[in-house]
């Protein structure tokens, strides 16, 4: 039995603790905040994320609480015309083994946390901020702010995009600022005109900007998330912004998306950041997981799904031979590297599809509208479905 010290009690860190405990190992989770909690509204989970949650024993609980989405709907945000829809029912669900859902981020975190609390093999330590790590041939130690330490057979850095473990292990400085600002708010569904209450994740694509919305919290709220490429160079998170500014920024969009945007009141803004993929995220008995390993723009809606997949793959690779841990962590890194790098690039490139203007937008619409539902499923199969290696073990 191995003892894993996991830094970070977000979705990735808790999933990793569960995955290793389900394989008979012990885990200590160190969280810098005074309590284990997660804020935020909706989180989209494609079948690959739910396949990983099934492996952690939480698929049923998440499916029971989530909004099951019927389609991904792509609209021309300037003309208001419907361009294409990818159905997410019927063959999509049977092909990929699960529905496409929107879960409440806090609820998903709570389910993971409750499952960790029920496990005698998992110890949760809040108020524990990691500053770095040390290791020798037989173990690895997390160094804590204030002088404490936590030692185990391995350390997993699941401490997010500004990971302290990554800083020492990879040393690639601050995240890359994308030049894009996203605005977010939620509105009660009863304020949404009935004819716009679609059970779809909807994109309104416009020049240099787009607007996404979908239902959350069992359909009681609509999550609004418009983004603009504005060349912003400094990163910030959760800064309040007035509704008039949001209205002006998206004034070029058609009347229907503008009607929805006008319903938003308490807007906050974030600058989107990510990192260039790296090949190596292990160092002996230390490895990274989730956003600490491969932070990506949220445009592919896959960051949490990939953290869940990481956790399951890691759990599957560990065995009782603690001397073999460095090799197992290398294997975990090798299994996860190409897939997560491909999604990081796909998320960045999505703006090339969403943000063109004029003739290019028309060509894009013609291309998308010619695709059948099956064509669209083929297009996302590598991401939403099972694959040969590192598929969260869903088919193992
Ligand atoms: C706007 C937005 C929308 C998104 N939408 C989706 C979506 O629809 N679908 C999807 O799959 N993903 C989505 N994502 C991505 C997803 O939220 C992240 O990929 C996921 O939360 C990463 O989880 P994590 O546990 O790796 O990192 P985090 O959630 O960042 O958790 C890291 C944890 O480590 C703790 N920590 C940090 N530093 C230390 C330290 N030094 N010591 C101890 N603890 C520390 C933090 O307090 C935190 O609890 C979205 C992201 C954003 C920004």
mmCIF file of N, CA and C in Angstrom, residues 16-79:
data_model
loop_
_atom_site.group_PDB
_atom_site.id
_atom_site.type_symbol
_atom_site.label_atom_id
_atom_site.label_comp_id
_atom_site.label_asym_id
_atom_site.label_seq_id
_atom_site.Cartn_x
_atom_site.Cartn_y
_atom_site.Cartn_z
ATOM 1 N N UNK A 16 -8.305 12.507 -7.275
ATOM 2 C CA UNK A 16 -7.081 11.687 -7.183
ATOM 3 C C UNK A 16 -7.067 10.903 -5.872
ATOM 4 N N UNK A 17 -7.470 11.561 -4.776
ATOM 5 C CA UNK A 17 -7.503 10.870 -3.476
ATOM 6 C C UNK A 17 -8.466 9.691 -3.537
ATOM 7 N N UNK A 18 -9.629 9.931 -4.140
ATOM 8 C CA UNK A 18 -10.620 8.843 -4.248
ATOM 9 C C UNK A 18 -10.087 7.705 -5.114
ATOM 10 N N UNK A 19 -9.493 8.082 -6.256
ATOM 11 C CA UNK A 19 -9.016 7.052 -7.195
ATOM 12 C C UNK A 19 -7.957 6.169 -6.549
ATOM 13 N N UNK A 20 -7.010 6.767 -5.817
ATOM 14 C CA UNK A 20 -5.951 5.926 -5.230
ATOM 15 C C UNK A 20 -6.506 5.123 -4.044
ATOM 16 N N UNK A 21 -7.440 5.723 -3.286
ATOM 17 C CA UNK A 21 -7.989 4.983 -2.137
ATOM 18 C C UNK A 21 -8.807 3.783 -2.617
ATOM 19 N N UNK A 22 -9.481 3.945 -3.753
ATOM 20 C CA UNK A 22 -10.281 2.823 -4.283
ATOM 21 C C UNK A 22 -9.394 1.685 -4.763
ATOM 22 N N UNK A 23 -8.097 1.959 -4.959
ATOM 23 C CA UNK A 23 -7.153 0.906 -5.345
ATOM 24 C C UNK A 23 -6.351 0.417 -4.126
ATOM 25 N N UNK A 24 -6.786 0.792 -2.918
ATOM 26 C CA UNK A 24 -6.170 0.242 -1.703
ATOM 27 C C UNK A 24 -5.044 1.070 -1.117
ATOM 28 N N UNK A 25 -4.833 2.315 -1.611
ATOM 29 C CA UNK A 25 -3.750 3.156 -1.086
ATOM 30 C C UNK A 25 -4.315 4.220 -0.137
ATOM 31 N N UNK A 26 -3.392 4.854 0.596
ATOM 32 C CA UNK A 26 -3.814 5.937 1.491
ATOM 33 C C UNK A 26 -3.518 7.290 0.849
ATOM 34 N N UNK A 27 -4.276 8.312 1.226
ATOM 35 C CA UNK A 27 -4.027 9.652 0.684
ATOM 36 C C UNK A 27 -4.223 10.704 1.763
ATOM 37 N N UNK A 28 -3.331 11.698 1.741
ATOM 38 C CA UNK A 28 -3.507 12.887 2.571
ATOM 39 C C UNK A 28 -3.697 14.042 1.602
ATOM 40 N N UNK A 29 -4.782 14.815 1.757
ATOM 41 C CA UNK A 29 -5.017 15.953 0.858
ATOM 42 C C UNK A 29 -4.755 17.241 1.631
ATOM 43 N N UNK A 30 -3.843 18.070 1.103
ATOM 44 C CA UNK A 30 -3.480 19.332 1.745
ATOM 45 C C UNK A 30 -4.125 20.481 0.976
ATOM 46 N N UNK A 31 -4.961 21.257 1.649
ATOM 47 C CA UNK A 31 -5.653 22.367 0.984
ATOM 48 C C UNK A 31 -5.281 23.664 1.698
ATOM 49 N N UNK A 32 -4.893 24.669 0.916
ATOM 50 C CA UNK A 32 -4.448 25.933 1.538
ATOM 51 C C UNK A 32 -5.599 26.702 2.184
ATOM 52 N N UNK A 33 -6.821 26.594 1.627
ATOM 53 C CA UNK A 33 -7.952 27.339 2.195
ATOM 54 C C UNK A 33 -8.323 26.762 3.562
ATOM 55 N N UNK A 34 -9.072 27.562 4.341
ATOM 56 C CA UNK A 34 -9.422 27.100 5.681
ATOM 57 C C UNK A 34 -10.467 26.010 5.659
ATOM 58 N N UNK A 35 -11.175 25.902 4.541
ATOM 59 C CA UNK A 35 -12.072 24.752 4.399
ATOM 60 C C UNK A 35 -12.068 24.285 2.951
ATOM 61 N N UNK A 36 -12.501 23.041 2.776
ATOM 62 C CA UNK A 36 -12.582 22.488 1.430
ATOM 63 C C UNK A 36 -13.885 22.989 0.815
ATOM 64 N N UNK A 37 -13.794 23.814 -0.213
ATOM 65 C CA UNK A 37 -15.018 24.355 -0.818
ATOM 66 C C UNK A 37 -14.730 24.729 -2.257
ATOM 67 N N UNK A 38 -15.789 24.872 -3.030
ATOM 68 C CA UNK A 38 -15.663 25.258 -4.438
ATOM 69 C C UNK A 38 -16.818 26.183 -4.740
ATOM 70 N N UNK A 39 -16.538 27.307 -5.387
ATOM 71 C CA UNK A 39 -17.635 28.207 -5.739
ATOM 72 C C UNK A 39 -17.913 28.066 -7.231
ATOM 73 N N UNK A 40 -18.702 28.966 -7.758
ATOM 74 C CA UNK A 40 -18.919 28.950 -9.198
ATOM 75 C C UNK A 40 -20.231 28.297 -9.532
ATOM 76 N N UNK A 41 -20.606 28.430 -10.788
ATOM 77 C CA UNK A 41 -21.929 27.996 -11.186
ATOM 78 C C UNK A 41 -21.865 26.657 -11.913
ATOM 79 N N UNK A 42 -22.082 26.696 -13.218
ATOM 80 C CA UNK A 42 -22.201 25.437 -13.956
ATOM 81 C C UNK A 42 -20.875 24.921 -14.457
ATOM 82 N N UNK A 43 -20.815 23.620 -14.605
ATOM 83 C CA UNK A 43 -19.648 23.008 -15.230
ATOM 84 C C UNK A 43 -20.168 21.937 -16.183
ATOM 85 N N UNK A 44 -19.755 22.039 -17.439
ATOM 86 C CA UNK A 44 -20.202 21.058 -18.429
ATOM 87 C C UNK A 44 -19.366 19.803 -18.288
ATOM 88 N N UNK A 45 -20.028 18.664 -18.304
ATOM 89 C CA UNK A 45 -19.307 17.393 -18.246
ATOM 90 C C UNK A 45 -19.711 16.560 -19.456
ATOM 91 N N UNK A 46 -18.763 16.354 -20.348
ATOM 92 C CA UNK A 46 -18.983 15.498 -21.507
ATOM 93 C C UNK A 46 -18.909 14.032 -21.035
ATOM 94 N N UNK A 47 -19.319 13.077 -21.893
ATOM 95 C CA UNK A 47 -19.327 11.683 -21.447
ATOM 96 C C UNK A 47 -17.988 11.197 -20.894
ATOM 97 N N UNK A 48 -16.875 11.701 -21.431
ATOM 98 C CA UNK A 48 -15.584 11.230 -20.906
ATOM 99 C C UNK A 48 -15.407 11.611 -19.439
ATOM 100 N N UNK A 49 -15.924 12.788 -19.031
ATOM 101 C CA UNK A 49 -15.848 13.174 -17.623
ATOM 102 C C UNK A 49 -16.744 12.294 -16.776
ATOM 103 N N UNK A 50 -17.943 11.996 -17.301
ATOM 104 C CA UNK A 50 -18.858 11.121 -16.549
ATOM 105 C C UNK A 50 -18.335 9.689 -16.510
ATOM 106 N N UNK A 51 -17.667 9.259 -17.581
ATOM 107 C CA UNK A 51 -17.072 7.910 -17.546
ATOM 108 C C UNK A 51 -16.064 7.824 -16.403
ATOM 109 N N UNK A 52 -15.278 8.891 -16.214
ATOM 110 C CA UNK A 52 -14.306 8.900 -15.109
ATOM 111 C C UNK A 52 -15.038 8.916 -13.766
ATOM 112 N N UNK A 53 -16.120 9.704 -13.675
ATOM 113 C CA UNK A 53 -16.883 9.730 -12.417
ATOM 114 C C UNK A 53 -17.509 8.365 -12.129
ATOM 115 N N UNK A 54 -17.910 7.644 -13.181
ATOM 116 C CA UNK A 54 -18.419 6.275 -12.974
ATOM 117 C C UNK A 54 -17.338 5.408 -12.327
ATOM 118 N N UNK A 55 -16.112 5.590 -12.797
ATOM 119 C CA UNK A 55 -15.014 4.793 -12.224
ATOM 120 C C UNK A 55 -14.749 5.153 -10.761
ATOM 121 N N UNK A 56 -15.136 6.387 -10.372
ATOM 122 C CA UNK A 56 -14.938 6.808 -8.975
ATOM 123 C C UNK A 56 -16.172 6.521 -8.125
ATOM 124 N N UNK A 57 -17.188 5.899 -8.742
ATOM 125 C CA UNK A 57 -18.404 5.535 -7.997
ATOM 126 C C UNK A 57 -19.374 6.690 -7.827
ATOM 127 N N UNK A 58 -19.201 7.783 -8.591
ATOM 128 C CA UNK A 58 -20.050 8.969 -8.389
ATOM 129 C C UNK A 58 -20.906 9.323 -9.602
ATOM 130 N N UNK A 59 -20.832 8.516 -10.654
ATOM 131 C CA UNK A 59 -21.566 8.842 -11.883
ATOM 132 C C UNK A 59 -23.064 8.984 -11.629
ATOM 133 N N UNK A 60 -23.665 8.033 -10.922
ATOM 134 C CA UNK A 60 -25.121 8.075 -10.701
ATOM 135 C C UNK A 60 -25.516 9.342 -9.942
ATOM 136 N N UNK A 61 -24.752 9.664 -8.908
ATOM 137 C CA UNK A 61 -25.101 10.834 -8.087
ATOM 138 C C UNK A 61 -25.006 12.112 -8.914
ATOM 139 N N UNK A 62 -23.996 12.223 -9.774
ATOM 140 C CA UNK A 62 -23.850 13.438 -10.598
ATOM 141 C C UNK A 62 -24.957 13.486 -11.646
ATOM 142 N N UNK A 63 -25.209 12.370 -12.321
ATOM 143 C CA UNK A 63 -26.260 12.349 -13.356
ATOM 144 C C UNK A 63 -27.625 12.717 -12.757
ATOM 145 N N UNK A 64 -27.879 12.246 -11.523
ATOM 146 C CA UNK A 64 -29.196 12.483 -10.909
ATOM 147 C C UNK A 64 -29.420 13.966 -10.625
ATOM 148 N N UNK A 65 -28.343 14.721 -10.400
ATOM 149 C CA UNK A 65 -28.498 16.144 -10.034
ATOM 150 C C UNK A 65 -28.276 17.099 -11.206
ATOM 151 N N UNK A 66 -27.743 16.601 -12.321
ATOM 152 C CA UNK A 66 -27.303 17.499 -13.402
ATOM 153 C C UNK A 66 -28.417 17.758 -14.413
ATOM 154 N N UNK A 67 -28.248 18.828 -15.192
ATOM 155 C CA UNK A 67 -29.128 19.080 -16.345
ATOM 156 C C UNK A 67 -28.574 18.253 -17.515
ATOM 157 N N UNK A 68 -29.414 17.406 -18.092
ATOM 158 C CA UNK A 68 -28.988 16.593 -19.236
ATOM 159 C C UNK A 68 -29.273 17.399 -20.504
ATOM 160 N N UNK A 69 -28.244 17.761 -21.220
ATOM 161 C CA UNK A 69 -28.377 18.685 -22.347
ATOM 162 C C UNK A 69 -28.735 17.911 -23.622
ATOM 163 N N UNK A 70 -29.672 18.484 -24.404
ATOM 164 C CA UNK A 70 -30.133 17.804 -25.625
ATOM 165 C C UNK A 70 -29.280 18.103 -26.851
ATOM 166 N N UNK A 71 -28.676 19.291 -26.914
ATOM 167 C CA UNK A 71 -27.851 19.583 -28.099
ATOM 168 C C UNK A 71 -26.865 20.708 -27.841
ATOM 169 N N UNK A 72 -25.796 20.725 -28.647
ATOM 170 C CA UNK A 72 -24.897 21.876 -28.719
ATOM 171 C C UNK A 72 -25.360 22.658 -29.946
ATOM 172 N N UNK A 73 -25.779 23.916 -29.741
ATOM 173 C CA UNK A 73 -26.415 24.678 -30.816
ATOM 174 C C UNK A 73 -25.523 25.842 -31.215
ATOM 175 N N UNK A 74 -25.253 25.941 -32.510
ATOM 176 C CA UNK A 74 -24.353 26.980 -33.008
ATOM 177 C C UNK A 74 -25.154 27.993 -33.819
ATOM 178 N N UNK A 75 -25.137 29.251 -33.386
ATOM 179 C CA UNK A 75 -25.909 30.310 -34.041
ATOM 180 C C UNK A 75 -24.941 31.350 -34.617
ATOM 181 N N UNK A 76 -25.346 31.968 -35.736
ATOM 182 C CA UNK A 76 -24.606 33.141 -36.217
ATOM 183 C C UNK A 76 -25.056 34.309 -35.337
ATOM 184 N N UNK A 77 -24.156 34.830 -34.532
ATOM 185 C CA UNK A 77 -24.523 35.850 -33.556
ATOM 186 C C UNK A 77 -24.865 37.184 -34.176
ATOM 187 N N UNK A 78 -24.465 37.408 -35.446
ATOM 188 C CA UNK A 78 -24.737 38.693 -36.090
ATOM 189 C C UNK A 78 -26.083 38.669 -36.810
ATOM 190 N N UNK A 79 -26.339 37.572 -37.561
ATOM 191 C CA UNK A 79 -27.615 37.510 -38.292
ATOM 192 C C UNK A 79 -28.716 36.878 -37.439
#
